[in-house]
Coordinates of C-alpha atoms in Angstrom, one line a residue:
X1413 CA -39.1 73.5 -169.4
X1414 CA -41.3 73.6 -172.8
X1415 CA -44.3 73.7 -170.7
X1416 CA -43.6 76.5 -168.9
X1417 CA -42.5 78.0 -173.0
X1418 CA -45.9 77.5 -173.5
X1419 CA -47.9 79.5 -170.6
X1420 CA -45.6 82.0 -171.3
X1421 CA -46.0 82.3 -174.8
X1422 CA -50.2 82.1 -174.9
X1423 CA -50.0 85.0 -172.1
X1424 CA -48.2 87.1 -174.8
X1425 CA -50.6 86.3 -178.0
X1426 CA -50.5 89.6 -179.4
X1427 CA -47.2 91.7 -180.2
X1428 CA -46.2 94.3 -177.9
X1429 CA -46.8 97.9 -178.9
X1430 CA -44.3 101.4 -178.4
X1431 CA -45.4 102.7 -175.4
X1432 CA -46.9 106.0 -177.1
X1433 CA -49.2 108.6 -175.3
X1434 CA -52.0 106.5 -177.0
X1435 CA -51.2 103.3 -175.9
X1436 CA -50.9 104.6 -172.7
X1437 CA -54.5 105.9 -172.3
X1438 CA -56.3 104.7 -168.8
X1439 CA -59.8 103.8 -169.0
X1440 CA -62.2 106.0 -169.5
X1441 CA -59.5 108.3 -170.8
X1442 CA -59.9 110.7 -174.2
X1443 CA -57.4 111.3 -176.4
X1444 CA -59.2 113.5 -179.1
X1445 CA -57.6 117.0 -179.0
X1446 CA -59.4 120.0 -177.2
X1447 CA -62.5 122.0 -178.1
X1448 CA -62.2 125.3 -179.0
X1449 CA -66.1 125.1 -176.9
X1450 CA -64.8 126.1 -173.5
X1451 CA -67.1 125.0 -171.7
X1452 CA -67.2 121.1 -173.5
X1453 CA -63.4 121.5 -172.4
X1454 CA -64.6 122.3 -168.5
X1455 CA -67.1 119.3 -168.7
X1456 CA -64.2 116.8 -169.9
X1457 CA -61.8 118.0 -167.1
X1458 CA -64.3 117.6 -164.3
X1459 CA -65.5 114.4 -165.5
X1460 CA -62.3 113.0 -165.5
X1461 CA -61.6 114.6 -161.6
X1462 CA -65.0 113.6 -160.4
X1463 CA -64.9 112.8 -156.5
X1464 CA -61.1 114.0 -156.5
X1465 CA -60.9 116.3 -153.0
X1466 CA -58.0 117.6 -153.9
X1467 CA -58.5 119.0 -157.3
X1468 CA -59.0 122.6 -158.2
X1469 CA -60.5 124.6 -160.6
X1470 CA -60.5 128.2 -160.8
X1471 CA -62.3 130.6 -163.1
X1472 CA -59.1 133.6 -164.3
X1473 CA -59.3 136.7 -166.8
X1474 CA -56.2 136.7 -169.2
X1475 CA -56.6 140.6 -170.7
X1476 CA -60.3 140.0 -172.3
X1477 CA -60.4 136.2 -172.6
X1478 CA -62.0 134.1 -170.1
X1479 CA -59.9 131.4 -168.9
X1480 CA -59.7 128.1 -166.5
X1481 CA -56.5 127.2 -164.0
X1482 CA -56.6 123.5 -163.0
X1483 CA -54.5 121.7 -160.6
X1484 CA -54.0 119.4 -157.8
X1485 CA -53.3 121.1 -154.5
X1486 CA -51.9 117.6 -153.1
X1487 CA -48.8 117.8 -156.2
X1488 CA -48.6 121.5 -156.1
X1489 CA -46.4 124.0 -153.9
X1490 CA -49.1 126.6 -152.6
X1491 CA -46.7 129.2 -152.6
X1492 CA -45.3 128.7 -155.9
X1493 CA -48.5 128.4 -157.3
X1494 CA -49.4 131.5 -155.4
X1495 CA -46.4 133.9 -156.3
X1496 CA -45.6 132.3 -159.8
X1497 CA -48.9 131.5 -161.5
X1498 CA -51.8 133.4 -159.4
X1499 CA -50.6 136.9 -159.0
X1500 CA -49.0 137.3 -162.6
X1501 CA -52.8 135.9 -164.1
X1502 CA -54.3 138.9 -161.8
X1503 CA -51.9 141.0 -163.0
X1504 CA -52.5 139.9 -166.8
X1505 CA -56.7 140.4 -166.4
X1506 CA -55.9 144.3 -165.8
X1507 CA -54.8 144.6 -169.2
X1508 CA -57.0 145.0 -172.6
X1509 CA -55.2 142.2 -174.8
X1510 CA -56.7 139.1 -176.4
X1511 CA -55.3 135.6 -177.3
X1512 CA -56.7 134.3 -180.9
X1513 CA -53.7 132.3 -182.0
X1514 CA -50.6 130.1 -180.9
X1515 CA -48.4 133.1 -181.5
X1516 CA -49.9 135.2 -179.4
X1517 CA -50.4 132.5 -176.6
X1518 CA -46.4 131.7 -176.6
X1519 CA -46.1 136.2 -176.2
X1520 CA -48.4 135.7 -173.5
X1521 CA -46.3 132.9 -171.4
X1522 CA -42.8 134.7 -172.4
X1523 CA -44.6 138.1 -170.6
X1524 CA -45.8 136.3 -166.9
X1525 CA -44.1 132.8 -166.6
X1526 CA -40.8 133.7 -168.4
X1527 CA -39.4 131.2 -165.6
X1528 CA -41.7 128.5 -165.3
X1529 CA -41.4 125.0 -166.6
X1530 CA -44.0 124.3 -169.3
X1531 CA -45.5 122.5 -172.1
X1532 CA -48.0 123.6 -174.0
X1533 CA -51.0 120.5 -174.4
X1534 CA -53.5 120.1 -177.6
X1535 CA -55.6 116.9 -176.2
X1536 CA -57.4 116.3 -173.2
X1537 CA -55.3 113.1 -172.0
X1538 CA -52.1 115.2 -172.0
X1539 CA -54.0 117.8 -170.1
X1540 CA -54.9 115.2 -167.5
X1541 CA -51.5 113.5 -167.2
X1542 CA -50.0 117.2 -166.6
X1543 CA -52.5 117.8 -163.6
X1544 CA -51.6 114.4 -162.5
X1545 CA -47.5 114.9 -162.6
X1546 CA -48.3 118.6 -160.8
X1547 CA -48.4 120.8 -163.4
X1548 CA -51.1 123.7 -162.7
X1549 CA -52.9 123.8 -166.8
X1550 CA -54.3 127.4 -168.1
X1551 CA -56.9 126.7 -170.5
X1552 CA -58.5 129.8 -172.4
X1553 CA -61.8 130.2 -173.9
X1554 CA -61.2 129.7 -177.8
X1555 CA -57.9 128.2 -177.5
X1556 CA -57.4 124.9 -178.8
X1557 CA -53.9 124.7 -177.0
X1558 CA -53.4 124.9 -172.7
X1559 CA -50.6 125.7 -170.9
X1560 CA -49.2 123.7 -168.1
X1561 CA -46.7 124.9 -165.5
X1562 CA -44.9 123.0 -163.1
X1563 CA -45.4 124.4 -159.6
X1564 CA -44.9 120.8 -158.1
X1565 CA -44.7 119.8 -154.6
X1566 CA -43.7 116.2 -154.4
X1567 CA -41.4 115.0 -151.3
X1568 CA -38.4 112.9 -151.6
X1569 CA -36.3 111.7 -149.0
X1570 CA -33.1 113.3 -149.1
X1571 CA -29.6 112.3 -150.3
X1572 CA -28.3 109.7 -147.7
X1573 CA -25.9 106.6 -147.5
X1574 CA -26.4 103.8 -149.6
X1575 CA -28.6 101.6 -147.4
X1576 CA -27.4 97.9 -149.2
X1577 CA -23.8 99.1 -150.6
X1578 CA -21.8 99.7 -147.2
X1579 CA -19.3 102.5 -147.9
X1580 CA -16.0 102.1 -146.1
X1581 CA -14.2 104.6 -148.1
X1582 CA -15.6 107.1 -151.0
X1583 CA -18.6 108.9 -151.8
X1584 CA -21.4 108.6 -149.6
X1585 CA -24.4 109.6 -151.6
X1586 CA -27.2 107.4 -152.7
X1587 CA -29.7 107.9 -155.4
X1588 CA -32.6 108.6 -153.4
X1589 CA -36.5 108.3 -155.3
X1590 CA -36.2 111.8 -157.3
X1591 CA -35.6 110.9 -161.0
X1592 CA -34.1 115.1 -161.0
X1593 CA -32.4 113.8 -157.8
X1594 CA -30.6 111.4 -159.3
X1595 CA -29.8 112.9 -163.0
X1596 CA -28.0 115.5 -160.7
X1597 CA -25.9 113.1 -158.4
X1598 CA -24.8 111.8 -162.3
X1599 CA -23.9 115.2 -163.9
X1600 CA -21.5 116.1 -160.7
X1601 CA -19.8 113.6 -161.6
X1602 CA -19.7 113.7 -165.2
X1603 CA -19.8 117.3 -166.5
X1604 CA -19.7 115.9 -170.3
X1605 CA -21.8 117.6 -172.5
X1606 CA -21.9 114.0 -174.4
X1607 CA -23.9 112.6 -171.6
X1608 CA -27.4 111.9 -172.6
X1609 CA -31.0 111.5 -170.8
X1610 CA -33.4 110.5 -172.9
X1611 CA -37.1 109.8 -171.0
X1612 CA -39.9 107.8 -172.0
X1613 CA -43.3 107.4 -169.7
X1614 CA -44.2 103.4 -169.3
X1615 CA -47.6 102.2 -167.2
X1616 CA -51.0 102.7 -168.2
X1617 CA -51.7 104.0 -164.1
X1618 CA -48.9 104.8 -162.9
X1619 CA -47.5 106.5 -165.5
X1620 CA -43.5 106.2 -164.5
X1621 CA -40.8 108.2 -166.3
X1622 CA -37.9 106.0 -167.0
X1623 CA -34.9 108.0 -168.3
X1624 CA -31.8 105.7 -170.2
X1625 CA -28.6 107.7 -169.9
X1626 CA -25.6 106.9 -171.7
X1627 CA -22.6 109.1 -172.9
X1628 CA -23.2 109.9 -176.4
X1629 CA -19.2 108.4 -178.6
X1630 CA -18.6 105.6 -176.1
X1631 CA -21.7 103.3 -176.2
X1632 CA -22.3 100.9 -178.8
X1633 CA -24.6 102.2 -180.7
X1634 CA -26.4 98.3 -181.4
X1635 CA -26.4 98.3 -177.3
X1636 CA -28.3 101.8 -177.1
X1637 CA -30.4 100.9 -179.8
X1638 CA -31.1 97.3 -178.1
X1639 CA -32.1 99.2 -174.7
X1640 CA -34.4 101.7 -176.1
X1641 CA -36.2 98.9 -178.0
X1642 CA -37.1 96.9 -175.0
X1643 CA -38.1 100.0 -173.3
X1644 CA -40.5 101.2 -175.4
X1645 CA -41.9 97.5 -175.8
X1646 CA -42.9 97.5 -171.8
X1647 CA -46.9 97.2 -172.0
X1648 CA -47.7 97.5 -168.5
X1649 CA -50.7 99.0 -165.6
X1650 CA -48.2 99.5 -163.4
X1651 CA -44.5 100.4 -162.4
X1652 CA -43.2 101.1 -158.9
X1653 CA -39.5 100.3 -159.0
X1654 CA -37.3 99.6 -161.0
X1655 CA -37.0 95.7 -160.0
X1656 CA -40.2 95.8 -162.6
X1657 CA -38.2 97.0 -165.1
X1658 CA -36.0 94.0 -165.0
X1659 CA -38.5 91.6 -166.0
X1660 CA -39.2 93.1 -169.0
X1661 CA -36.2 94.0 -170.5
X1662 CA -34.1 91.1 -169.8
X1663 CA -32.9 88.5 -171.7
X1664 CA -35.3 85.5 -172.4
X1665 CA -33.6 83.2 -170.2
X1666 CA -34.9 81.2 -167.1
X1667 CA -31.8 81.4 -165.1
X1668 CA -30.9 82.2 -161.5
X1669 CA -28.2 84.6 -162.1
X1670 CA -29.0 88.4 -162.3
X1671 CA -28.7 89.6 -166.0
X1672 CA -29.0 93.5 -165.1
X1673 CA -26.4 94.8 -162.1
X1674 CA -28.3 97.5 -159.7
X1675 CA -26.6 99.8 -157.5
X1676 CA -27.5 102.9 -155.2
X1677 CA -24.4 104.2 -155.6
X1678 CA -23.7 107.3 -158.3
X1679 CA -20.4 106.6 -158.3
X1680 CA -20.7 103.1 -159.4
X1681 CA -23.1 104.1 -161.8
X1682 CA -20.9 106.8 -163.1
X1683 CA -18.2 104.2 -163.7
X1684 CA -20.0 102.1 -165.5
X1685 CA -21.4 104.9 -167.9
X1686 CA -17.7 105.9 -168.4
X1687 CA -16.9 101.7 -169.3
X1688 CA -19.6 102.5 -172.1
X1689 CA -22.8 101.1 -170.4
X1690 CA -26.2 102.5 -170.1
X1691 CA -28.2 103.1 -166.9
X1692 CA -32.2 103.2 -166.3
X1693 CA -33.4 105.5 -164.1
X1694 CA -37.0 104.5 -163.1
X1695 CA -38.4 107.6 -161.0
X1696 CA -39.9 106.4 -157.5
X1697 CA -36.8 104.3 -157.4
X1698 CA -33.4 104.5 -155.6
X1699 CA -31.8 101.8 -157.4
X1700 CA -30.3 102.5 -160.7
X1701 CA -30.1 99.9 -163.6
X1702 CA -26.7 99.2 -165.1
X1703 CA -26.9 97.5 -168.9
X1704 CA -25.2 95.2 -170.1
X1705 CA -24.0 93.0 -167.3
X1706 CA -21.7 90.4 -167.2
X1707 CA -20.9 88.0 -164.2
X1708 CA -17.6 89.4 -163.3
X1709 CA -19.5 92.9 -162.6
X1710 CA -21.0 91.4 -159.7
X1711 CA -17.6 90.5 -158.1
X1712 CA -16.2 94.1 -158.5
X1713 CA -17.0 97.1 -156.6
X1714 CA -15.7 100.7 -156.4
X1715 CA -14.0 100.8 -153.6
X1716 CA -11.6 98.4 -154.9
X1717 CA -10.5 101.5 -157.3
X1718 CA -10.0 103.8 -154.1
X1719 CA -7.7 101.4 -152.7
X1720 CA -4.0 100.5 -153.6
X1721 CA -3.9 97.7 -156.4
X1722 CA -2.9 95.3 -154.0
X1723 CA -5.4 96.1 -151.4
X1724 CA -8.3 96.0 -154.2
X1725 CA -7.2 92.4 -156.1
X1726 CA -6.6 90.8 -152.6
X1727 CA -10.5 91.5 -151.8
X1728 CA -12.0 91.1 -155.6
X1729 CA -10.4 87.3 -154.7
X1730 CA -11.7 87.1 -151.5
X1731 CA -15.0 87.6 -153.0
X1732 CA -14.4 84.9 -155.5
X1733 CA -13.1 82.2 -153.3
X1734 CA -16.3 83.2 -151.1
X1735 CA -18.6 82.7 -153.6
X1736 CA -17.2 78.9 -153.9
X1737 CA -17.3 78.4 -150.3
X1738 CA -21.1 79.7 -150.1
X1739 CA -21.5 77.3 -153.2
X1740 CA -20.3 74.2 -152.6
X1741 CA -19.0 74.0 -148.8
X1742 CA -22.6 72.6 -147.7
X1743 CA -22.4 69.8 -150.1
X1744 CA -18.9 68.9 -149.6
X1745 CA -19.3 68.2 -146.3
X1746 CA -22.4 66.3 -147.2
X1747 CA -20.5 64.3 -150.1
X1748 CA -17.6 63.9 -147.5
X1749 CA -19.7 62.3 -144.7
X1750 CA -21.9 60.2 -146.6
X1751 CA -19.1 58.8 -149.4
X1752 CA -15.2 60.4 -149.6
X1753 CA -14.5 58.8 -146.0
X1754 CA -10.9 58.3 -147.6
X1755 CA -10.4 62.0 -148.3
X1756 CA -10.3 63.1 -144.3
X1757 CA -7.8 62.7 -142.2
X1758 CA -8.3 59.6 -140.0
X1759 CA -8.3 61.8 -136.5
X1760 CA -10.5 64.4 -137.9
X1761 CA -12.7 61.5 -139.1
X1762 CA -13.2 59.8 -135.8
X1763 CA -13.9 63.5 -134.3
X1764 CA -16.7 63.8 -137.1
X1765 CA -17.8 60.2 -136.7
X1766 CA -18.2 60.8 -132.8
X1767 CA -19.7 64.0 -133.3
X1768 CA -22.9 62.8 -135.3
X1769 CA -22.6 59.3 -133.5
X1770 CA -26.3 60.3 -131.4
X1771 CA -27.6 62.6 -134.5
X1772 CA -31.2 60.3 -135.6
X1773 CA -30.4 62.1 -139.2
X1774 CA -28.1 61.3 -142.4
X1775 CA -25.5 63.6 -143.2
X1776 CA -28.1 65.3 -146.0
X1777 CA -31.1 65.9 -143.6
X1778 CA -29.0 67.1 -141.3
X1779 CA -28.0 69.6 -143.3
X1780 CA -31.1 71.1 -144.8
X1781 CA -32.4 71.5 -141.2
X1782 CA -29.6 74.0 -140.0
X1783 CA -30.4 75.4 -143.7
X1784 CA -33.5 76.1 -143.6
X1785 CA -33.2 76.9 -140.3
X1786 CA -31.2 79.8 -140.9
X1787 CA -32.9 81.2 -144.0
X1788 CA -36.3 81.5 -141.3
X1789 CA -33.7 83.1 -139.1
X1790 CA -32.4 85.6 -142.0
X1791 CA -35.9 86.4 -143.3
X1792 CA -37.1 87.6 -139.7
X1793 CA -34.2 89.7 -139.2
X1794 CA -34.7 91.4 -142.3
X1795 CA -38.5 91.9 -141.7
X1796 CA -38.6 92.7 -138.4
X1797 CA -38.3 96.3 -136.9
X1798 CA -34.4 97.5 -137.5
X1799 CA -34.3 98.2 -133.9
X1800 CA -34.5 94.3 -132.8
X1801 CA -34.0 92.4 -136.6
X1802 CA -30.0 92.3 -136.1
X1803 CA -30.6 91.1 -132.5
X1804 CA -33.2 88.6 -133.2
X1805 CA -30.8 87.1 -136.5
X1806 CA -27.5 86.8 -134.0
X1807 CA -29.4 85.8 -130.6
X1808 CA -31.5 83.1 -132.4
X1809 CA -28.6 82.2 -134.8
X1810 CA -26.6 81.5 -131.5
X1811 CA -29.5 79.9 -129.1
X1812 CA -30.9 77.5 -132.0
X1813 CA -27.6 76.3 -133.0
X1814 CA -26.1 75.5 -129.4
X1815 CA -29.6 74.0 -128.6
X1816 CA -29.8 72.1 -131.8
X1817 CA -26.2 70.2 -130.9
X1818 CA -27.0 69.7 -126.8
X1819 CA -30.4 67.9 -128.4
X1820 CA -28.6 65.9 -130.6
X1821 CA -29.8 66.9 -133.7
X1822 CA -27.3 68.1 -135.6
X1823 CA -23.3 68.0 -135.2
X1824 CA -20.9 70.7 -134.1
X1825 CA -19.3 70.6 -137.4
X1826 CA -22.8 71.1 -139.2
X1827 CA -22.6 74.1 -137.2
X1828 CA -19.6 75.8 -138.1
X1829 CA -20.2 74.8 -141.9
X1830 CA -24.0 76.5 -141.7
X1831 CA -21.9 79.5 -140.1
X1832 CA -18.6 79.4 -142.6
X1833 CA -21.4 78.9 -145.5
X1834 CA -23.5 82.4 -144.7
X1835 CA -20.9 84.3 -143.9
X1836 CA -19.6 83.8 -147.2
X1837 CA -22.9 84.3 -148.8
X1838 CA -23.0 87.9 -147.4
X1839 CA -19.1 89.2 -148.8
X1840 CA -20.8 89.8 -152.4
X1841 CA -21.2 93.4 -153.2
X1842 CA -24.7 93.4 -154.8
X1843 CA -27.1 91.8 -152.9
X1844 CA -29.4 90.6 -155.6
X1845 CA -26.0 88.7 -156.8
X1846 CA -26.3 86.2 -153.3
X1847 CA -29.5 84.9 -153.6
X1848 CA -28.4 82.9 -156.7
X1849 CA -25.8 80.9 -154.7
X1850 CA -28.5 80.4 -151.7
X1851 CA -30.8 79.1 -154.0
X1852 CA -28.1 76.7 -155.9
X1853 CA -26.5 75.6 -152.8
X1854 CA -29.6 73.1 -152.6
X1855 CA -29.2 71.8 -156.0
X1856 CA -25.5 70.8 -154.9
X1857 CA -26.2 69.6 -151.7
X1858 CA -29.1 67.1 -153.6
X1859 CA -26.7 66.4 -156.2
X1860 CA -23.9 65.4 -153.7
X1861 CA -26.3 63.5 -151.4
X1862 CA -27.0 61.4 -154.4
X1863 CA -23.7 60.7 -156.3
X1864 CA -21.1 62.4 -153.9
X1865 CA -18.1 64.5 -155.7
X1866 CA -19.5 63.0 -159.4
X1867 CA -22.8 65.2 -158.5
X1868 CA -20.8 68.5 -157.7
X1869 CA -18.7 68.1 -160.6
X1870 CA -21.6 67.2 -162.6
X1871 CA -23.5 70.2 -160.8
X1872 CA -20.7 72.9 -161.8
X1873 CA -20.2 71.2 -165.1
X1874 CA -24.1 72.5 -165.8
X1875 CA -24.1 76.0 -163.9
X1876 CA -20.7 76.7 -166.0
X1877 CA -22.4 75.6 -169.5
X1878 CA -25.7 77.6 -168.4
X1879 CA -23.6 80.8 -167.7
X1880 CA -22.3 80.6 -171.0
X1881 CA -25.5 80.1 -172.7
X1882 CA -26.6 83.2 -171.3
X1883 CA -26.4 87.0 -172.8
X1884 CA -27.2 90.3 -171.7
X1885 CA -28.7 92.8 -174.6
X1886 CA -26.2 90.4 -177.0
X1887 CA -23.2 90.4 -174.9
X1888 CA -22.0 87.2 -173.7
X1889 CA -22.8 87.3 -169.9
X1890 CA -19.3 85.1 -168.9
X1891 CA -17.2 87.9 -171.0
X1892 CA -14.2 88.2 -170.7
X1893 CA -13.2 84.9 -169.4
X1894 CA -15.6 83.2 -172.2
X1895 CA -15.0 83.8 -174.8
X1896 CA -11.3 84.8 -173.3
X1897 CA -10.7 88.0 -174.1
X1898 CA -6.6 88.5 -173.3
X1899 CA -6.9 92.6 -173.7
X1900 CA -9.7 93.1 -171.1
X1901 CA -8.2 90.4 -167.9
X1902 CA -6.3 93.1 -166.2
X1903 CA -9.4 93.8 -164.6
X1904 CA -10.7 90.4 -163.8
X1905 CA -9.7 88.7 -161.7
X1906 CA -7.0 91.2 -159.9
X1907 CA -6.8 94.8 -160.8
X1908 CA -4.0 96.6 -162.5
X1909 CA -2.4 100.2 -161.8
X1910 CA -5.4 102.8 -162.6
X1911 CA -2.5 104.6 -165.3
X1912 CA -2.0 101.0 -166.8
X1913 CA -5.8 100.3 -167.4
X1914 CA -6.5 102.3 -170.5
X1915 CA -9.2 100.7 -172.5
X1916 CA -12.6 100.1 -172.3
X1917 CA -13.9 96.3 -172.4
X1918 CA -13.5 95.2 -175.9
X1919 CA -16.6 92.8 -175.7
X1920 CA -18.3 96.3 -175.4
X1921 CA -17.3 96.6 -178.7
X1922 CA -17.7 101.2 -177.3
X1923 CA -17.3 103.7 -180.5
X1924 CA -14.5 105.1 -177.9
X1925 CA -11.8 102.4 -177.3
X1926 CA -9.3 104.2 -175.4
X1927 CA -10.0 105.9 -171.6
X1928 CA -6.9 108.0 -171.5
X1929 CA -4.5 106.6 -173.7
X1930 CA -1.5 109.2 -172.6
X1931 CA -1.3 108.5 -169.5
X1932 CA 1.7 106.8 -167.3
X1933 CA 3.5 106.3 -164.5
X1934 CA 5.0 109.2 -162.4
X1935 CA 8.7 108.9 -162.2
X1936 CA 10.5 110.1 -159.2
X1937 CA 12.4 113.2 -159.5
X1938 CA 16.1 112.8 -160.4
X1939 CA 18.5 113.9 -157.9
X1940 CA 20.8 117.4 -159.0
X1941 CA 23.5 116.0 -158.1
X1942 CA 23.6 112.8 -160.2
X1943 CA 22.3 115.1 -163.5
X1944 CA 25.5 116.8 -162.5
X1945 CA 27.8 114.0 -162.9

């Protein structure tokens, strides 16, 4: 792997820079302030806007001063723009006032856009990004400052169901592409004054606001710190999701496993803030960060809180003993057939043994066939249109798999592994966490084709050590099972009483410990009669 060190290394020669409003100057940009020369101003603005059909500039009278109004009419809301900005300017070029000085400029907005969102700009890159973002920008002759207002207009799907987390019972919202959107769906839920957003702006061209929130006395304050820094280190063109983000702020490691947990769900999101986590809200994207992340996360879910305590530890096992059977059923079978003859019952043997008795194929080519096979299969019903993609995955599922045993190339057995084996693959909550065993499944079916049980032993003995190898912003990624934490198992493996889990994970090392340390089980009442007696 030092080779690949190396390419990856020389492609990063210098040191990467704070994402500032400098560094994040598009060519051809300016970022010297603004001219009190109006008109030098006017030339600037249309130069940057040249060939743009939908940007506007308007000539407007504030009192005696001649001013400019510049915005985009494809990020603006006509009527806003219109009934907030428009008519108080025509309303402010009746009166005799002038505007020499900042002071007088802040009376100004107080006067006519008392309830408008703005900023006020000193350079002519900030006046740009503004007009960009939707913000309608006041520039008056003399003035060395502008004024933007945000009469945006941007359309975002509205809040619907969580389209990869099914919800069988609790909330039903999902983050949707609104950064406001979802900062919303997080402070219903958590009306804590200690909860923090704090935004920075990352892509030379795209220009993305990514928000970190975090509850201000319950995060570490080495893990906040730790986030922020790789944040402001992104040095990219471009951001459109927050699947970009990942790359960047991740853990140097070459590993298979997800190191950052995403969800759509607010409610997950919520919980985890609460646990003393922080999220990353990338704008433009439904799915919401969760940092730090350890491997257990990806085996728990929030339902299993909105069930009884048995209900919710008998399905956080199921999903464990799935993600063994997704893992390694494929190569036992292969290791079984080809070697272990002496670990199968004899009749079940001779019923395997007749079965593959007119398959041309080895136990192992057989194998990756129906594998492959059904990866194609999966990928089409994912791409195709939603009406026919769950149709086409079952019906050619069914029809290749019959057909591929009545032309003798693979066994019925095979079969029913292939179909134990995805099913398996697909109990996982996160989706993002299931690709890891798809892709490892073929390191353990090669490894058991070659030295039989040795090679999956061998196999797990590696994937164990990696896991442990690996951290996620300096928490150890197999916490709390290594190193073994004995405070933080009740909410492993199994799940305890909600009144009986009261702390926060210790390898979270929170300034807040304790979740509600008074609370305890409800007694039932005590009969009169026996307080009587």
């Amino acid at each position: 792997m030092g080779w690949l060190k190396k390419i990856l290394l020389s492609q990063k020669s210098h040191e990467q820079a704070k994402s500032t409003n400098h560094e994040l100057l598009a060519l051809g940009e300016d970022a010297s302030p603004l001219s009190k020369d109006f008109q030098q101003n006017k030339i600037e603005i249309e130069k940057a806007f040249k060939n743009a059909a939908d940007f506007r500039m308007e000539k407007v009278h504030i009192g005696k001063e001649e001013g400019l109004i510049c915005y985009l009419s494809s990020m603006t809301d006509s009527s806003l723009l219109a009934e907030q900005i428009m008519k108080p300017l025509s309303v402010s070029a009746q009166q005799e006032r002038s505007i020499s000085n900042l002071k007088e400029f802040e009376a100004f907005r107080k006067e006519f856009f008392s309830g408008v969102v703005y900023q006020f700009r000193d350079t002519i890159h900030e006046l740009i990004a503004d007009v960009l973002a939707g913000y309608a920008v006041t520039i008056i002759n003399g003035q060395t400052k502008t004024l933007s207002l945000q009469v945006g207009n941007i359309k975002y799907r509205s809040i619907e169901e969580p389209s990869t987390q099914t919800v069988i019972r609790g909330p039903k919202e999902g983050f949707t592409e609104s950064m406001d959107t979802n900062i919303s769906l997080l402070r219903r839920r958590i009306q804590n004054p200690y909860l923090k957003f704090e935004t920075t702006i990352v892509g030379k061209d795209t220009r993305t606001p990514i928000t970190i929130a975090y509850i201000d006395g319950v995060i570490n304050e080495g893990i906040l710190e730790e986030v922020k820094k790789r944040v402001n280190k992104i040095s990219t063109h471009a951001i459109f999701d927050s699947g970009n983000i990942e790359e960047y702020i991740t853990d140097k490691s070459l590993t298979l496993f997800p190191l950052i947990y995403n969800t759509e769900r607010p409610d997950s999101a919520a919980a985890n803030l609460l646990e003393g986590k922080a999220a990353l809200i990338v704008n433009g994207s439904p799915f919401v960060l969760i940092v730090p992340t350890v491997f257990v996360d990806f085996f728990e879910a929030t339902e299993d809180y909105y069930h009884s305590f048995f209900i919710g530890s008998f399905i956080r096992l199921i999903r464990y003993a799935a993600f063994m059977v997704a893992l390694i059923l494929p190569s036992l079978y292969v290791a079984i057939t080809a070697f272990h003859h002496e670990l199968v019952p004899s009749d079940l043997l001779f019923s395997l043994q007749a079965q593959r008795e007119g398959v041309p194929f080895p136990a192992v080519i057989e194998l990756l066939i129906m594998e492959v096979t059904f990866e194609i299969l999966r990928e089409a019903g994912i791409r195709m249109p939603r009406a026919v993609g769950q149709t086409i995955s079952i019906v050619g599922a069914l029809v290749i798999g019959q057909a591929a045993v009545e032309a003798g190339l693979v066994s019925n057995a095979l079969v029913i592994v292939i179909a134990l084996t995805a099913l398996a693959t697909f109990v996982s909550p996160i989706a993002s966490f299931t690709i890891s065993a798809r892709l490892l499944r073929f390191l353990f079916v090669f490894m058991a084709a070659v030295f039989g049980l040795y090679g999956i032993l061998l196999a797990l003995f590696f994937m164990v050590a990696h896991l442990v190898s690996l951290r996620s912003f300096g928490v150890p990624y197999l916490a709390p099972v290594a190193p073994f934490i004995v405070e933080d198992q009740e909410d492993v493996f199994v799940r305890l009483l909600s009144w009986a889990n009261q702390r926060r994970p210790h390898y979270l090392k929170t300034e807040s410990p304790l979740k509600h340390p008074n609370s305890d089980s409800p007694s039932p009442p005590t009969d009169k009669g026996d307080e009587e007696s």
